[in-house]
Amino acid sequence: PIVEKVLEIYNFGSGDPDVEKVIKRIPGFWERFIDAGFLGIKDIPHQIRELMVENNLEFFGREIPQEDLTYLETFSIDSEDTEDIDDAISVDGNKLYIHIALPYRICYRGSPADRFALGRGSTLYLPDGKWNMYPLEVVRGSSLLPGQERSTLTLEVDLGDYSYSFKVARVINKHKMSYKDAEGKLREMGIWEKLVKFAENLRDMRVKRGGIAVYSPFVKVYIKDNEVFVDVFYPNMAVKLITELMIFYNIKAGEFL
């Protein structure tokens, strides 16, 4: 089907089935192909994906000065089966760091990969899989995977006076935690109480300003061996902690912008 669709997009006749030759001889092939919205990146044959990365600039991003924060004991807290990690946390003395993955470091604004993300708007999670907002190459290159150095847009917060600043940084996620085991691991690191106190203060300040503290259960529907399963996970303190930190990050990002 991909051959027929490519030929259709470029108005070729049925006598030209060689997709690789088509790609090599037409400038801007991927810009037009992705904009056509026919397939996700994961559906495209691997040899064509390689051409996409090799022959175009959309995944090379921008050279942005970055502060080296790889020395921090950075950790992430997510569901046990999370593969794409887009946020992580560090605590260093009285400083809290909230790191958000920075795809812009890989795919610059206006590139085909960026337009691909704009067209989707968000990652779609379905019982039998997911459709990533960004092309797979961007997801893999920006996700805060354990042991991998990654670029982030980091919020640094003083836990005393709540002053803050944003910076582009380099971090390494050194501890991948789940919501179920985070409390025990963070207690071992000696920072659990500090983080919980900060999160509770954030929640109380939000409520005083008219906000509402809502922590909804996680419902996961998935298919395994042709059977449908439903798992429900009720929020514990680790979930509430991450929820408050993400809300705080977004509030400060709004103020900064």
Short mmCIF file of C-alpha atoms in Angstrom, two decimals:
data_model
loop_
_atom_site.label_atom_id
_atom_site.label_comp_id
_atom_site.label_asym_id
_atom_site.label_seq_id
_atom_site.Cartn_x
_atom_site.Cartn_y
_atom_site.Cartn_z
CA PRO A 1 0.00 0.00 0.00
CA ILE A 2 2.84 2.43 0.70
CA VAL A 3 4.05 2.25 -2.89
CA GLU A 4 0.64 3.05 -4.32
CA LYS A 5 0.19 5.94 -1.89
CA VAL A 6 3.58 7.43 -2.70
CA LEU A 7 2.84 7.26 -6.40
CA GLU A 8 -0.56 8.82 -5.78
CA ILE A 9 0.91 11.73 -3.82
CA TYR A 10 3.39 12.52 -6.60
CA ASN A 11 1.03 11.76 -9.48
CA PHE A 12 3.20 8.98 -10.86
CA GLY A 13 1.91 6.16 -13.00
CA SER A 14 1.85 2.58 -11.84
CA GLY A 15 5.02 1.84 -13.77
CA ASP A 16 7.32 3.35 -11.13
CA PRO A 17 7.17 1.08 -8.05
CA ASP A 18 10.66 1.80 -6.71
CA VAL A 19 10.01 3.91 -3.62
CA GLU A 20 13.69 4.41 -2.80
CA LYS A 21 14.38 5.94 -6.22
CA VAL A 22 11.38 8.20 -5.78
CA ILE A 23 12.68 9.44 -2.44
CA LYS A 24 16.21 10.06 -3.69
CA ARG A 25 15.26 12.09 -6.73
CA ILE A 26 12.55 14.34 -5.24
CA PRO A 27 13.65 17.19 -2.93
CA GLY A 28 11.50 17.59 0.16
CA PHE A 29 9.90 14.18 -0.17
CA TRP A 30 9.26 13.70 3.53
CA GLU A 31 7.83 17.16 4.06
CA ARG A 32 5.09 16.35 1.57
CA PHE A 33 4.64 12.72 2.59
CA ILE A 34 4.22 13.47 6.30
CA ASP A 35 1.91 16.38 5.57
CA ALA A 36 -0.27 13.99 3.59
CA GLY A 37 -1.02 12.30 6.95
CA PHE A 38 -1.16 8.79 5.52
CA LEU A 39 1.10 6.79 7.85
CA GLY A 40 2.79 7.01 11.20
CA ILE A 41 6.58 6.83 11.27
CA LYS A 42 6.49 3.37 12.82
CA ASP A 43 4.54 2.07 9.82
CA ILE A 44 7.19 3.07 7.30
CA PRO A 45 9.75 0.38 6.33
CA HIS A 46 12.98 0.71 8.30
CA GLN A 47 15.15 1.28 5.23
CA ILE A 48 13.00 4.27 4.30
CA ARG A 49 13.11 5.65 7.85
CA GLU A 50 16.90 5.49 7.64
CA LEU A 51 16.81 7.52 4.45
CA MET A 52 14.56 10.01 6.20
CA VAL A 53 17.09 10.61 8.95
CA GLU A 54 20.13 10.44 6.67
CA ASN A 55 18.95 12.64 3.82
CA ASN A 56 17.11 15.37 5.71
CA LEU A 57 17.86 17.87 8.45
CA GLU A 58 14.62 17.64 10.41
CA PHE A 59 16.10 15.58 13.24
CA PHE A 60 19.28 17.57 13.74
CA GLY A 61 17.69 20.30 15.85
CA ARG A 62 19.42 23.43 17.09
CA GLU A 63 22.65 24.11 18.93
CA ILE A 64 21.43 25.58 22.21
CA PRO A 65 23.73 26.39 25.16
CA GLN A 66 23.01 23.87 27.92
CA GLU A 67 23.93 23.81 31.58
CA ASP A 68 25.54 20.57 32.66
CA LEU A 69 23.35 19.04 35.39
CA THR A 70 24.44 15.47 34.79
CA TYR A 71 26.01 15.39 38.27
CA LEU A 72 22.57 15.53 39.93
CA GLU A 73 20.84 12.42 41.26
CA THR A 74 17.98 12.73 38.80
CA PHE A 75 15.04 10.34 38.98
CA SER A 76 11.73 9.77 37.22
CA ILE A 77 8.43 8.50 38.61
CA ASP A 78 5.93 6.93 36.22
CA SER A 79 3.70 3.94 35.74
CA GLU A 80 5.57 0.65 35.74
CA ASP A 81 5.14 0.11 32.00
CA THR A 82 6.03 3.65 30.90
CA GLU A 83 8.43 3.66 27.97
CA ASP A 84 8.51 7.34 27.01
CA ILE A 85 9.74 9.37 29.98
CA ASP A 86 9.12 13.09 29.53
CA ASP A 87 9.78 14.43 33.05
CA ALA A 88 12.24 13.87 35.86
CA ILE A 89 13.16 15.40 39.22
CA SER A 90 16.35 16.26 41.10
CA VAL A 91 16.96 17.60 44.60
CA ASP A 92 20.27 19.19 45.55
CA GLY A 93 20.32 20.71 49.02
CA ASN A 94 17.64 23.39 49.07
CA LYS A 95 17.22 23.33 45.29
CA LEU A 96 14.57 21.39 43.42
CA TYR A 97 14.90 20.74 39.69
CA ILE A 98 11.99 19.74 37.48
CA HIS A 99 13.24 18.53 34.11
CA ILE A 100 11.01 18.28 31.03
CA ALA A 101 12.25 16.53 27.89
CA LEU A 102 13.17 18.96 25.10
CA PRO A 103 12.30 17.58 21.64
CA TYR A 104 13.10 21.01 20.15
CA ARG A 105 16.75 20.16 20.70
CA ILE A 106 16.28 17.43 18.09
CA CYS A 107 13.57 18.72 15.75
CA TYR A 108 13.44 22.46 15.25
CA ARG A 109 10.28 24.51 14.83
CA GLY A 110 8.75 24.28 11.39
CA SER A 111 10.55 21.07 10.46
CA PRO A 112 8.59 18.11 9.08
CA ALA A 113 8.89 16.37 12.45
CA ASP A 114 7.51 19.47 14.18
CA ARG A 115 4.63 19.69 11.74
CA PHE A 116 3.99 15.99 12.31
CA ALA A 117 3.59 16.72 16.04
CA LEU A 118 1.39 19.75 15.43
CA GLY A 119 -0.88 17.65 13.26
CA ARG A 120 -1.41 15.08 16.00
CA GLY A 121 -1.45 17.39 19.02
CA SER A 122 -0.88 14.64 21.58
CA THR A 123 0.08 11.01 21.91
CA LEU A 124 -2.94 8.76 21.53
CA TYR A 125 -3.05 5.77 23.87
CA LEU A 126 -5.27 2.90 22.77
CA PRO A 127 -5.85 -0.57 24.24
CA ASP A 128 -3.86 -2.19 21.45
CA GLY A 129 -1.04 0.36 21.23
CA LYS A 130 -0.32 4.05 20.84
CA TRP A 131 0.27 6.72 18.21
CA ASN A 132 3.12 9.00 19.24
CA MET A 133 2.74 12.73 18.83
CA TYR A 134 6.33 12.98 17.58
CA PRO A 135 7.98 10.66 15.04
CA LEU A 136 9.55 7.65 16.71
CA GLU A 137 13.09 8.90 16.11
CA VAL A 138 12.34 12.08 18.05
CA VAL A 139 10.66 10.18 20.89
CA ARG A 140 13.63 7.86 21.28
CA GLY A 141 16.13 10.70 21.07
CA SER A 142 14.46 12.97 23.63
CA SER A 143 12.89 10.55 26.15
CA LEU A 144 14.64 10.70 29.54
CA LEU A 145 15.66 7.06 29.47
CA PRO A 146 17.79 5.76 32.37
CA GLY A 147 21.51 6.22 31.87
CA GLN A 148 21.12 8.39 28.77
CA GLU A 149 22.23 12.02 28.61
CA ARG A 150 19.32 14.13 27.43
CA SER A 151 18.44 17.78 26.88
CA THR A 152 15.72 19.31 29.06
CA LEU A 153 13.95 22.55 29.79
CA THR A 154 14.58 22.65 33.52
CA LEU A 155 12.86 24.64 36.25
CA GLU A 156 15.15 25.32 39.20
CA VAL A 157 13.29 26.22 42.41
CA ASP A 158 14.56 27.43 45.77
CA LEU A 159 12.63 25.45 48.38
CA GLY A 160 13.03 28.30 50.85
CA ASP A 161 11.60 31.35 49.09
CA TYR A 162 10.18 29.59 45.98
CA SER A 163 12.22 31.79 43.65
CA TYR A 164 12.81 30.09 40.32
CA SER A 165 14.56 30.20 36.97
CA PHE A 166 14.36 28.25 33.72
CA LYS A 167 17.36 26.85 31.89
CA VAL A 168 18.18 24.49 29.07
CA ALA A 169 20.19 21.69 30.61
CA ARG A 170 21.75 18.28 30.13
CA VAL A 171 20.70 15.60 32.61
CA ILE A 172 20.98 11.85 33.12
CA ASN A 173 18.06 9.96 34.60
CA LYS A 174 19.80 7.76 37.17
CA HIS A 175 16.76 6.22 38.86
CA LYS A 176 13.62 5.04 37.04
CA MET A 177 10.94 4.60 39.70
CA SER A 178 7.30 3.58 39.64
CA TYR A 179 4.48 5.15 41.60
CA LYS A 180 4.40 2.02 43.72
CA ASP A 181 8.06 1.94 44.76
CA ALA A 182 8.95 5.66 44.69
CA GLU A 183 8.24 6.38 48.34
CA GLY A 184 10.57 3.66 49.59
CA LYS A 185 13.38 4.64 47.24
CA LEU A 186 13.08 8.36 47.97
CA ARG A 187 13.07 7.66 51.70
CA GLU A 188 16.34 5.80 51.20
CA MET A 189 17.69 8.88 49.40
CA GLY A 190 16.55 11.04 52.34
CA ILE A 191 14.40 13.42 50.29
CA TRP A 192 10.87 12.00 50.54
CA GLU A 193 9.67 14.19 53.41
CA LYS A 194 11.12 17.31 51.81
CA LEU A 195 9.35 16.65 48.53
CA VAL A 196 6.04 15.78 50.18
CA LYS A 197 6.09 18.93 52.30
CA PHE A 198 6.77 21.07 49.22
CA ALA A 199 3.98 19.36 47.24
CA GLU A 200 1.49 19.79 50.09
CA ASN A 201 2.37 23.48 50.34
CA LEU A 202 1.81 23.86 46.60
CA ARG A 203 -1.57 22.16 46.87
CA ASP A 204 -2.65 24.33 49.81
CA MET A 205 -1.65 27.52 47.98
CA ARG A 206 -3.60 26.42 44.90
CA VAL A 207 -6.70 25.68 46.93
CA LYS A 208 -6.52 29.06 48.66
CA ARG A 209 -6.43 30.72 45.24
CA GLY A 210 -9.58 28.86 44.22
CA GLY A 211 -8.01 25.76 42.74
CA ILE A 212 -9.29 22.23 43.23
CA ALA A 213 -7.21 19.24 44.27
CA VAL A 214 -8.43 16.31 42.16
CA TYR A 215 -6.45 13.09 41.94
CA SER A 216 -8.31 10.73 39.64
CA PRO A 217 -7.66 6.97 39.50
CA PHE A 218 -5.57 5.68 36.60
CA VAL A 219 -7.59 3.34 34.40
CA LYS A 220 -5.63 1.27 31.90
CA VAL A 221 -7.41 -0.78 29.27
CA TYR A 222 -5.24 -3.14 27.26
CA ILE A 223 -5.43 -6.22 25.07
CA LYS A 224 -3.35 -9.30 25.74
CA ASP A 225 -3.73 -12.66 24.02
CA ASN A 226 -6.93 -11.39 22.40
CA GLU A 227 -8.47 -10.64 25.80
CA VAL A 228 -9.38 -7.21 27.16
CA PHE A 229 -8.05 -6.28 30.61
CA VAL A 230 -8.82 -3.28 32.81
CA ASP A 231 -6.46 -2.18 35.59
CA VAL A 232 -7.32 0.56 38.07
CA PHE A 233 -4.65 2.28 40.16
CA TYR A 234 -5.78 4.67 42.87
CA PRO A 235 -3.48 7.65 43.46
CA ASN A 236 -0.96 7.31 46.26
CA MET A 237 1.27 10.06 47.61
CA ALA A 238 3.80 9.61 44.81
CA VAL A 239 1.09 10.32 42.23
CA LYS A 240 -0.03 13.41 44.15
CA LEU A 241 3.58 14.56 44.43
CA ILE A 242 4.22 14.38 40.69
CA THR A 243 0.82 15.94 39.94
CA GLU A 244 1.59 18.98 42.08
CA LEU A 245 5.10 19.37 40.67
CA MET A 246 3.81 19.27 37.08
CA ILE A 247 1.09 21.82 37.87
CA PHE A 248 3.69 24.06 39.50
CA TYR A 249 5.97 23.75 36.48
CA ASN A 250 3.17 24.77 34.11
CA ILE A 251 2.19 27.71 36.29
CA LYS A 252 5.74 29.01 36.38
CA ALA A 253 6.16 28.43 32.65
CA GLY A 254 3.05 30.55 32.08
CA GLU A 255 4.39 33.32 34.32
CA PHE A 256 7.76 33.18 32.59
CA LEU A 257 6.25 33.43 29.13
#
